[in-house]
Every structure is written in C-alpha cells, then in structure tokens.
Amino acid sequence: MPMPSLRRLAPGCHAIVTLLTLSSFAAADARGQRHVSIRAPDGGVIEADHHGSDADPAVVLVHGGRFDRSSWRPQATVLVEAGFQVLAIDLRASVAARAGDETPCLYDPVCLSADVLAAVRYLRDRGVRSVSVIGASLGGGAAAQASVDAPPGEIERVVLLAPLPIEAPESMQGRKLFIASRDDLGPRDVPRLPAIREQYERSPGPKQLVVLDGAAHAQFVFETDQGERLMREILRFLTAT
C-alpha cells in the first residue's frame, strides 16, 4: 500500500518516511526525548515526555486507562521521523487511580480534557501554530472533549482510538478521525463499535471512520497485525491537506 502524502511536514524534513514495522516499533526510541512538567490551570502539574525538535506541526498523545505517557514511545518515533514534534502526557486522574487514589475525574471527559488543553497551550505558547491530538480509549474521550472545550482553531485535528463517549460530540471542532476494531468488546462483553459509530455520526464534518479487523482495543491494536495499518491511517490523516 502506498504511503500517505507528506506535504504538510515541517520545512526541511524528508519527503519520504519509512513506516517502521511492528517489530521495529517495539525496539525504537523517539529521538530527542526529554521530560517536561506542565502547569495546569488548577495549579497541578502534568508530567509529559517531549519527543523530537521544536518542529511545527505538533501532536499531543493521550493514553488509555491501562497505559501512561511512556506507552507512546514507538509511535512518537514514527511521528518525529514524519516531521512532527510530539508531547505525550500523563492524565493526572489515571496516574492517581493507579496509585490507589481513584477520583470521579477518571470517568469524566470534561475533567480529563483540562490536561489535554494544558498540553496544547504549552505547545502554542512556544510558537507552534498547528496542534493535533491523538487519544486512546479514556484519552480518546479526553481528546474529543478537548476539541469541544477549545477555542476555535486551537486544535486542528483529533484522532480518536476507540474513544470514551462524550456527552455532546456534535460540538466537536476540527478534523476528526475515529478508529475502532470491529470486534472490540467492552465491559460485560458489549461491543464497543455501535457506541463509537453513534459518536461519529453525531459529530460534525470533516470526519472519517476507519474500522479495523480484529478485537484489540485502542492502543492494544499496535501490538497486533493491524498495528502497521493503524499507524499508516494516522499518518495519512495528519498529513492530508
């Protein structure tokens, strides 16, 4: 399958990017990684990994409930090679839950979106003009809600991997890519795809829905034979003009 167009890449980067195989993902480390702490509007601190240079455009990565910011390192490598700077954040409510301090914020996309918006504004305060967000599962709901809560134009594109549903998807802004596995089962073995499809249908355009083969949920898809296609779909969407 041909690679997506890379015409939106930052100036000076190569026009051709070799898409790493899934086995390469596991061995890769994003170049130029450094730790940053982001001050949230409520005074709390969001821990994040910054990958790559200060290129424009940029991507914020928001993990699912069973993951943390480090889980994105293989995908961050691919995005950096495609000319993006990348900021992978820890959702504070998820970190607290893993430490045994679960709060209502963990299940509230409106609360979670504050962390996403803080990361987006961290990049914009440093001169980045184009910021997209990729969110998975819990982080997908946070990313979707952030696109509702952000001022117009603050978030250019959102990629939602089997996202947690939000209350008002019809208020989402920017370009949207929903991705889910056909046979992904949630709690009590209820298929997730119908609810994701409903969120997609209620959201305004421009938008796309990609349904992958298999049953893997959100970031777990990267560990399957659909992982390479998933990364390819993400790159195609982020680089399309």
PDB file of C-alpha atoms in Angstrom:
ATOM      1  CA  MET A   1       0.000   0.000   0.000  1.00  0.00           C
ATOM      2  CA  PRO A   2       1.442   3.456  -0.868  1.00  0.00           C
ATOM      3  CA  MET A   3       2.493   5.828   1.857  1.00  0.00           C
ATOM      4  CA  PRO A   4       0.302   8.875   2.569  1.00  0.00           C
ATOM      5  CA  SER A   5       1.192  12.302   1.232  1.00  0.00           C
ATOM      6  CA  LEU A   6       3.639  14.130   3.480  1.00  0.00           C
ATOM      7  CA  ARG A   7       3.195  17.597   2.022  1.00  0.00           C
ATOM      8  CA  ARG A   8       2.311  19.103   5.414  1.00  0.00           C
ATOM      9  CA  LEU A   9       5.560  18.130   7.053  1.00  0.00           C
ATOM     10  CA  ALA A  10       7.710  20.742   8.723  1.00  0.00           C
ATOM     11  CA  PRO A  11      10.105  22.601   6.398  1.00  0.00           C
ATOM     12  CA  GLY A  12      13.383  20.819   5.744  1.00  0.00           C
ATOM     13  CA  CYS A  13      12.226  17.306   6.637  1.00  0.00           C
ATOM     14  CA  HIS A  14      12.480  14.458   4.153  1.00  0.00           C
ATOM     15  CA  ALA A  15       9.590  13.897   1.787  1.00  0.00           C
ATOM     16  CA  ILE A  16       9.677  10.151   2.270  1.00  0.00           C
ATOM     17  CA  VAL A  17       9.305   8.395   5.607  1.00  0.00           C
ATOM     18  CA  THR A  18       9.821   4.673   6.025  1.00  0.00           C
ATOM     19  CA  LEU A  19       6.973   3.273   8.080  1.00  0.00           C
ATOM     20  CA  LEU A  20       8.504   1.074  10.740  1.00  0.00           C
ATOM     21  CA  THR A  21       7.240  -2.465  11.040  1.00  0.00           C
ATOM     22  CA  LEU A  22       5.505  -3.513  14.222  1.00  0.00           C
ATOM     23  CA  SER A  23       8.640  -5.307  15.417  1.00  0.00           C
ATOM     24  CA  SER A  24      10.628  -2.134  14.809  1.00  0.00           C
ATOM     25  CA  PHE A  25       8.107  -0.171  16.884  1.00  0.00           C
ATOM     26  CA  ALA A  26       8.950  -2.256  19.936  1.00  0.00           C
ATOM     27  CA  ALA A  27      12.676  -1.583  19.626  1.00  0.00           C
ATOM     28  CA  ALA A  28      12.520   2.103  18.762  1.00  0.00           C
ATOM     29  CA  ASP A  29      13.114   5.111  20.983  1.00  0.00           C
ATOM     30  CA  ALA A  30      11.996   8.575  19.898  1.00  0.00           C
ATOM     31  CA  ARG A  31      14.917  10.874  19.184  1.00  0.00           C
ATOM     32  CA  GLY A  32      15.445  13.890  21.408  1.00  0.00           C
ATOM     33  CA  GLN A  33      13.152  12.762  24.238  1.00  0.00           C
ATOM     34  CA  ARG A  34      13.086  14.927  27.337  1.00  0.00           C
ATOM     35  CA  HIS A  35      10.842  15.222  30.359  1.00  0.00           C
ATOM     36  CA  VAL A  36       8.717  18.337  30.860  1.00  0.00           C
ATOM     37  CA  SER A  37       6.303  19.418  33.601  1.00  0.00           C
ATOM     38  CA  ILE A  38       3.263  21.438  32.548  1.00  0.00           C
ATOM     39  CA  ARG A  39       1.379  23.659  34.956  1.00  0.00           C
ATOM     40  CA  ALA A  40      -2.379  23.098  34.705  1.00  0.00           C
ATOM     41  CA  PRO A  41      -4.887  25.942  35.247  1.00  0.00           C
ATOM     42  CA  ASP A  42      -5.851  24.448  38.632  1.00  0.00           C
ATOM     43  CA  GLY A  43      -2.244  24.663  39.800  1.00  0.00           C
ATOM     44  CA  GLY A  44      -1.483  20.969  39.413  1.00  0.00           C
ATOM     45  CA  VAL A  45       1.368  19.547  37.377  1.00  0.00           C
ATOM     46  CA  ILE A  46       1.042  17.344  34.290  1.00  0.00           C
ATOM     47  CA  GLU A  47       4.068  15.194  33.561  1.00  0.00           C
ATOM     48  CA  ALA A  48       4.954  14.752  29.895  1.00  0.00           C
ATOM     49  CA  ASP A  49       7.593  13.430  27.518  1.00  0.00           C
ATOM     50  CA  HIS A  50       8.640  15.719  24.696  1.00  0.00           C
ATOM     51  CA  HIS A  51       9.949  13.930  21.602  1.00  0.00           C
ATOM     52  CA  GLY A  52      11.874  15.453  18.721  1.00  0.00           C
ATOM     53  CA  SER A  53      12.738  19.047  17.957  1.00  0.00           C
ATOM     54  CA  ASP A  54      10.560  22.140  18.177  1.00  0.00           C
ATOM     55  CA  ALA A  55       9.083  21.435  14.756  1.00  0.00           C
ATOM     56  CA  ASP A  56       5.723  22.709  13.610  1.00  0.00           C
ATOM     57  CA  PRO A  57       3.223  20.939  13.401  1.00  0.00           C
ATOM     58  CA  ALA A  58       2.945  19.144  16.741  1.00  0.00           C
ATOM     59  CA  VAL A  59       0.952  16.238  18.139  1.00  0.00           C
ATOM     60  CA  VAL A  60      -0.257  15.642  21.698  1.00  0.00           C
ATOM     61  CA  LEU A  61      -0.607  11.952  22.677  1.00  0.00           C
ATOM     62  CA  VAL A  62      -3.142  10.984  25.359  1.00  0.00           C
ATOM     63  CA  HIS A  63      -3.021   7.438  26.715  1.00  0.00           C
ATOM     64  CA  GLY A  64      -5.738   4.953  27.659  1.00  0.00           C
ATOM     65  CA  GLY A  65      -6.572   3.960  31.221  1.00  0.00           C
ATOM     66  CA  ARG A  66      -4.193   0.980  31.343  1.00  0.00           C
ATOM     67  CA  PHE A  67      -1.276   2.960  29.913  1.00  0.00           C
ATOM     68  CA  ASP A  68       0.848   6.001  30.650  1.00  0.00           C
ATOM     69  CA  ARG A  69       2.838   8.507  28.618  1.00  0.00           C
ATOM     70  CA  SER A  70       5.719   6.084  28.080  1.00  0.00           C
ATOM     71  CA  SER A  71       3.448   3.708  26.146  1.00  0.00           C
ATOM     72  CA  TRP A  72       3.545   6.068  23.152  1.00  0.00           C
ATOM     73  CA  ARG A  73       7.327   5.949  22.582  1.00  0.00           C
ATOM     74  CA  PRO A  74       7.215   3.691  19.486  1.00  0.00           C
ATOM     75  CA  GLN A  75       4.517   5.809  17.826  1.00  0.00           C
ATOM     76  CA  ALA A  76       6.275   9.022  18.857  1.00  0.00           C
ATOM     77  CA  THR A  77       9.346   7.803  16.980  1.00  0.00           C
ATOM     78  CA  VAL A  78       7.352   7.423  13.773  1.00  0.00           C
ATOM     79  CA  LEU A  79       5.724  10.834  14.188  1.00  0.00           C
ATOM     80  CA  VAL A  80       9.079  12.530  14.836  1.00  0.00           C
ATOM     81  CA  GLU A  81      10.503  10.922  11.690  1.00  0.00           C
ATOM     82  CA  ALA A  82       7.486  12.305   9.815  1.00  0.00           C
ATOM     83  CA  GLY A  83       8.416  15.853  10.885  1.00  0.00           C
ATOM     84  CA  PHE A  84       6.249  16.402  13.969  1.00  0.00           C
ATOM     85  CA  GLN A  85       7.223  17.364  17.464  1.00  0.00           C
ATOM     86  CA  VAL A  86       5.391  15.164  19.949  1.00  0.00           C
ATOM     87  CA  LEU A  87       4.185  15.700  23.500  1.00  0.00           C
ATOM     88  CA  ALA A  88       2.957  12.572  25.337  1.00  0.00           C
ATOM     89  CA  ILE A  89       1.201  13.409  28.595  1.00  0.00           C
ATOM     90  CA  ASP A  90       0.138  11.535  31.709  1.00  0.00           C
ATOM     91  CA  LEU A  91      -3.522  12.057  32.602  1.00  0.00           C
ATOM     92  CA  ARG A  92      -3.365  13.044  36.257  1.00  0.00           C
ATOM     93  CA  ALA A  93      -6.558  11.197  37.230  1.00  0.00           C
ATOM     94  CA  SER A  94      -5.257   7.990  35.672  1.00  0.00           C
ATOM     95  CA  VAL A  95      -1.922   8.292  37.485  1.00  0.00           C
ATOM     96  CA  ALA A  96      -3.780   8.832  40.780  1.00  0.00           C
ATOM     97  CA  ALA A  97      -6.011   5.808  40.156  1.00  0.00           C
ATOM     98  CA  ARG A  98      -3.010   3.552  39.581  1.00  0.00           C
ATOM     99  CA  ALA A  99      -1.653   4.799  42.907  1.00  0.00           C
ATOM    100  CA  GLY A 100      -4.895   3.778  44.629  1.00  0.00           C
ATOM    101  CA  ASP A 101      -6.474   7.248  44.735  1.00  0.00           C
ATOM    102  CA  GLU A 102      -9.305   6.975  42.222  1.00  0.00           C
ATOM    103  CA  THR A 103     -11.317  10.163  41.735  1.00  0.00           C
ATOM    104  CA  PRO A 104     -14.529  10.993  39.801  1.00  0.00           C
ATOM    105  CA  CYS A 105     -12.369  12.833  37.259  1.00  0.00           C
ATOM    106  CA  LEU A 106     -11.196   9.468  35.920  1.00  0.00           C
ATOM    107  CA  TYR A 107     -14.610   8.890  34.361  1.00  0.00           C
ATOM    108  CA  ASP A 108     -15.361  12.494  33.382  1.00  0.00           C
ATOM    109  CA  PRO A 109     -14.143  13.613  29.923  1.00  0.00           C
ATOM    110  CA  VAL A 110     -14.836  17.265  30.831  1.00  0.00           C
ATOM    111  CA  CYS A 111     -12.425  16.995  33.749  1.00  0.00           C
ATOM    112  CA  LEU A 112      -9.866  14.998  31.771  1.00  0.00           C
ATOM    113  CA  SER A 113      -9.901  17.458  28.879  1.00  0.00           C
ATOM    114  CA  ALA A 114      -8.255  20.096  31.080  1.00  0.00           C
ATOM    115  CA  ASP A 115      -4.998  18.113  30.949  1.00  0.00           C
ATOM    116  CA  VAL A 116      -5.185  17.893  27.152  1.00  0.00           C
ATOM    117  CA  LEU A 117      -5.844  21.607  26.764  1.00  0.00           C
ATOM    118  CA  ALA A 118      -2.954  22.446  29.097  1.00  0.00           C
ATOM    119  CA  ALA A 119      -0.644  20.402  26.848  1.00  0.00           C
ATOM    120  CA  VAL A 120      -1.981  22.045  23.692  1.00  0.00           C
ATOM    121  CA  ARG A 121      -1.455  25.504  25.171  1.00  0.00           C
ATOM    122  CA  TYR A 122       2.044  24.579  26.353  1.00  0.00           C
ATOM    123  CA  LEU A 123       2.928  23.989  22.693  1.00  0.00           C
ATOM    124  CA  ARG A 124       1.119  27.047  21.412  1.00  0.00           C
ATOM    125  CA  ASP A 125       2.808  29.266  23.982  1.00  0.00           C
ATOM    126  CA  ARG A 126       6.091  28.103  22.401  1.00  0.00           C
ATOM    127  CA  GLY A 127       5.053  29.227  18.960  1.00  0.00           C
ATOM    128  CA  VAL A 128       3.534  26.068  17.480  1.00  0.00           C
ATOM    129  CA  ARG A 129       0.850  27.068  15.002  1.00  0.00           C
ATOM    130  CA  SER A 130      -0.704  23.659  14.280  1.00  0.00           C
ATOM    131  CA  VAL A 131      -1.516  21.173  17.060  1.00  0.00           C
ATOM    132  CA  SER A 132      -3.340  17.867  16.679  1.00  0.00           C
ATOM    133  CA  VAL A 133      -4.296  15.392  19.401  1.00  0.00           C
ATOM    134  CA  ILE A 134      -4.310  11.584  19.365  1.00  0.00           C
ATOM    135  CA  GLY A 135      -6.268   9.988  22.195  1.00  0.00           C
ATOM    136  CA  ALA A 136      -6.954   6.338  23.003  1.00  0.00           C
ATOM    137  CA  SER A 137      -9.904   4.959  24.972  1.00  0.00           C
ATOM    138  CA  LEU A 138     -10.017   7.090  28.147  1.00  0.00           C
ATOM    139  CA  GLY A 139      -7.619   9.511  26.464  1.00  0.00           C
ATOM    140  CA  GLY A 140      -9.825   9.473  23.377  1.00  0.00           C
ATOM    141  CA  GLY A 141     -12.718  10.829  25.402  1.00  0.00           C
ATOM    142  CA  ALA A 142     -10.405  13.461  26.859  1.00  0.00           C
ATOM    143  CA  ALA A 143      -9.221  14.440  23.362  1.00  0.00           C
ATOM    144  CA  ALA A 144     -12.762  14.558  21.980  1.00  0.00           C
ATOM    145  CA  GLN A 145     -13.942  16.748  24.848  1.00  0.00           C
ATOM    146  CA  ALA A 146     -10.905  18.999  24.477  1.00  0.00           C
ATOM    147  CA  SER A 147     -11.949  19.649  20.879  1.00  0.00           C
ATOM    148  CA  VAL A 148     -15.319  20.792  22.261  1.00  0.00           C
ATOM    149  CA  ASP A 149     -13.854  22.972  25.006  1.00  0.00           C
ATOM    150  CA  ALA A 150     -11.038  24.584  22.989  1.00  0.00           C
ATOM    151  CA  PRO A 151     -11.437  27.956  21.274  1.00  0.00           C
ATOM    152  CA  PRO A 152     -11.945  27.632  17.502  1.00  0.00           C
ATOM    153  CA  GLY A 153      -8.749  26.668  15.707  1.00  0.00           C
ATOM    154  CA  GLU A 154      -6.751  25.749  18.824  1.00  0.00           C
ATOM    155  CA  ILE A 155      -6.852  22.018  17.980  1.00  0.00           C
ATOM    156  CA  GLU A 156      -6.588  21.351  14.264  1.00  0.00           C
ATOM    157  CA  ARG A 157      -7.220  17.580  14.164  1.00  0.00           C
ATOM    158  CA  VAL A 158      -8.148  14.785  16.556  1.00  0.00           C
ATOM    159  CA  VAL A 159      -7.506  11.065  16.172  1.00  0.00           C
ATOM    160  CA  LEU A 160      -9.774   9.017  18.438  1.00  0.00           C
ATOM    161  CA  LEU A 161      -8.866   5.370  19.027  1.00  0.00           C
ATOM    162  CA  ALA A 162     -11.982   3.645  20.411  1.00  0.00           C
ATOM    163  CA  PRO A 163     -12.767   6.772  22.470  1.00  0.00           C
ATOM    164  CA  LEU A 164     -14.700   7.006  25.703  1.00  0.00           C
ATOM    165  CA  PRO A 165     -18.055   8.585  24.684  1.00  0.00           C
ATOM    166  CA  ILE A 166     -18.651  12.253  25.390  1.00  0.00           C
ATOM    167  CA  GLU A 167     -21.957  13.991  26.019  1.00  0.00           C
ATOM    168  CA  ALA A 168     -22.004  16.342  23.028  1.00  0.00           C
ATOM    169  CA  PRO A 169     -19.982  15.006  20.070  1.00  0.00           C
ATOM    170  CA  GLU A 170     -21.984  17.343  17.822  1.00  0.00           C
ATOM    171  CA  SER A 171     -19.962  20.203  19.357  1.00  0.00           C
ATOM    172  CA  MET A 172     -16.564  18.809  18.386  1.00  0.00           C
ATOM    173  CA  GLN A 173     -14.349  21.046  16.269  1.00  0.00           C
ATOM    174  CA  GLY A 174     -11.627  20.441  13.694  1.00  0.00           C
ATOM    175  CA  ARG A 175     -10.993  17.417  11.503  1.00  0.00           C
ATOM    176  CA  LYS A 176     -11.790  14.086  13.130  1.00  0.00           C
ATOM    177  CA  LEU A 177     -10.630  10.509  12.612  1.00  0.00           C
ATOM    178  CA  PHE A 178     -12.397   7.776  14.575  1.00  0.00           C
ATOM    179  CA  ILE A 179     -10.715   4.338  14.579  1.00  0.00           C
ATOM    180  CA  ALA A 180     -12.028   1.165  16.184  1.00  0.00           C
ATOM    181  CA  SER A 181     -11.700  -2.603  15.895  1.00  0.00           C
ATOM    182  CA  ARG A 182     -14.726  -4.411  14.543  1.00  0.00           C
ATOM    183  CA  ASP A 183     -14.949  -6.977  17.363  1.00  0.00           C
ATOM    184  CA  ASP A 184     -13.703  -4.887  20.292  1.00  0.00           C
ATOM    185  CA  LEU A 185     -15.732  -5.867  23.373  1.00  0.00           C
ATOM    186  CA  GLY A 186     -16.200  -3.660  26.416  1.00  0.00           C
ATOM    187  CA  PRO A 187     -17.474  -4.464  29.924  1.00  0.00           C
ATOM    188  CA  ARG A 188     -19.873  -7.419  30.051  1.00  0.00           C
ATOM    189  CA  ASP A 189     -18.752  -8.274  26.510  1.00  0.00           C
ATOM    190  CA  VAL A 190     -20.796  -5.451  24.986  1.00  0.00           C
ATOM    191  CA  PRO A 191     -19.426  -4.480  21.527  1.00  0.00           C
ATOM    192  CA  ARG A 192     -17.889  -1.007  21.551  1.00  0.00           C
ATOM    193  CA  LEU A 193     -18.294  -0.266  17.844  1.00  0.00           C
ATOM    194  CA  PRO A 194     -22.015   0.719  17.875  1.00  0.00           C
ATOM    195  CA  ALA A 195     -21.430   3.417  20.515  1.00  0.00           C
ATOM    196  CA  ILE A 196     -18.335   4.671  18.682  1.00  0.00           C
ATOM    197  CA  ARG A 197     -20.252   4.765  15.428  1.00  0.00           C
ATOM    198  CA  GLU A 198     -23.012   6.774  17.120  1.00  0.00           C
ATOM    199  CA  GLN A 199     -20.461   9.313  18.374  1.00  0.00           C
ATOM    200  CA  TYR A 200     -19.052   9.513  14.852  1.00  0.00           C
ATOM    201  CA  GLU A 201     -22.468  10.031  13.252  1.00  0.00           C
ATOM    202  CA  ARG A 202     -23.369  12.772  15.725  1.00  0.00           C
ATOM    203  CA  SER A 203     -20.098  14.644  15.220  1.00  0.00           C
ATOM    204  CA  PRO A 204     -19.879  17.326  12.508  1.00  0.00           C
ATOM    205  CA  GLY A 205     -17.613  17.087   9.481  1.00  0.00           C
ATOM    206  CA  PRO A 206     -14.978  16.933   8.275  1.00  0.00           C
ATOM    207  CA  LYS A 207     -14.672  13.436   9.703  1.00  0.00           C
ATOM    208  CA  GLN A 208     -13.649   9.876   8.876  1.00  0.00           C
ATOM    209  CA  LEU A 209     -14.301   6.466  10.421  1.00  0.00           C
ATOM    210  CA  VAL A 210     -11.905   3.545   9.993  1.00  0.00           C
ATOM    211  CA  VAL A 211     -12.923   0.082  11.204  1.00  0.00           C
ATOM    212  CA  LEU A 212     -10.047  -2.360  11.630  1.00  0.00           C
ATOM    213  CA  ASP A 213     -10.212  -6.138  11.641  1.00  0.00           C
ATOM    214  CA  GLY A 214      -9.807  -7.860  14.988  1.00  0.00           C
ATOM    215  CA  ALA A 215     -10.854  -7.342  18.586  1.00  0.00           C
ATOM    216  CA  ALA A 216      -7.987  -5.290  20.075  1.00  0.00           C
ATOM    217  CA  HIS A 217      -8.947  -2.165  21.990  1.00  0.00           C
ATOM    218  CA  ALA A 218      -7.398   1.251  21.287  1.00  0.00           C
ATOM    219  CA  GLN A 219      -3.608   1.224  21.912  1.00  0.00           C
ATOM    220  CA  PHE A 220      -3.579  -2.579  22.105  1.00  0.00           C
ATOM    221  CA  VAL A 221      -4.084  -2.557  18.318  1.00  0.00           C
ATOM    222  CA  PHE A 222      -0.441  -1.508  17.937  1.00  0.00           C
ATOM    223  CA  GLU A 223       0.546  -4.937  19.310  1.00  0.00           C
ATOM    224  CA  THR A 224      -1.414  -6.827  16.614  1.00  0.00           C
ATOM    225  CA  ASP A 225      -1.119  -7.439  12.881  1.00  0.00           C
ATOM    226  CA  GLN A 226      -3.298  -4.324  12.416  1.00  0.00           C
ATOM    227  CA  GLY A 227      -0.740  -2.089  14.127  1.00  0.00           C
ATOM    228  CA  GLU A 228       1.080  -1.096  10.965  1.00  0.00           C
ATOM    229  CA  ARG A 229      -2.177  -0.195   9.220  1.00  0.00           C
ATOM    230  CA  LEU A 230      -3.278   1.823  12.253  1.00  0.00           C
ATOM    231  CA  MET A 231      -0.080   3.879  12.184  1.00  0.00           C
ATOM    232  CA  ARG A 232      -0.418   4.344   8.444  1.00  0.00           C
ATOM    233  CA  GLU A 233      -4.008   5.623   8.821  1.00  0.00           C
ATOM    234  CA  ILE A 234      -2.899   8.063  11.496  1.00  0.00           C
ATOM    235  CA  LEU A 235      -0.073   9.429   9.336  1.00  0.00           C
ATOM    236  CA  ARG A 236      -2.349   9.697   6.305  1.00  0.00           C
ATOM    237  CA  PHE A 237      -4.874  11.720   8.292  1.00  0.00           C
ATOM    238  CA  LEU A 238      -2.351  14.008   9.987  1.00  0.00           C
ATOM    239  CA  THR A 239      -0.511  14.825   6.751  1.00  0.00           C
ATOM    240  CA  ALA A 240      -3.513  15.229   4.435  1.00  0.00           C
ATOM    241  CA  THR A 241      -4.066  18.696   3.012  1.00  0.00           C
TER     242      THR A 241
END
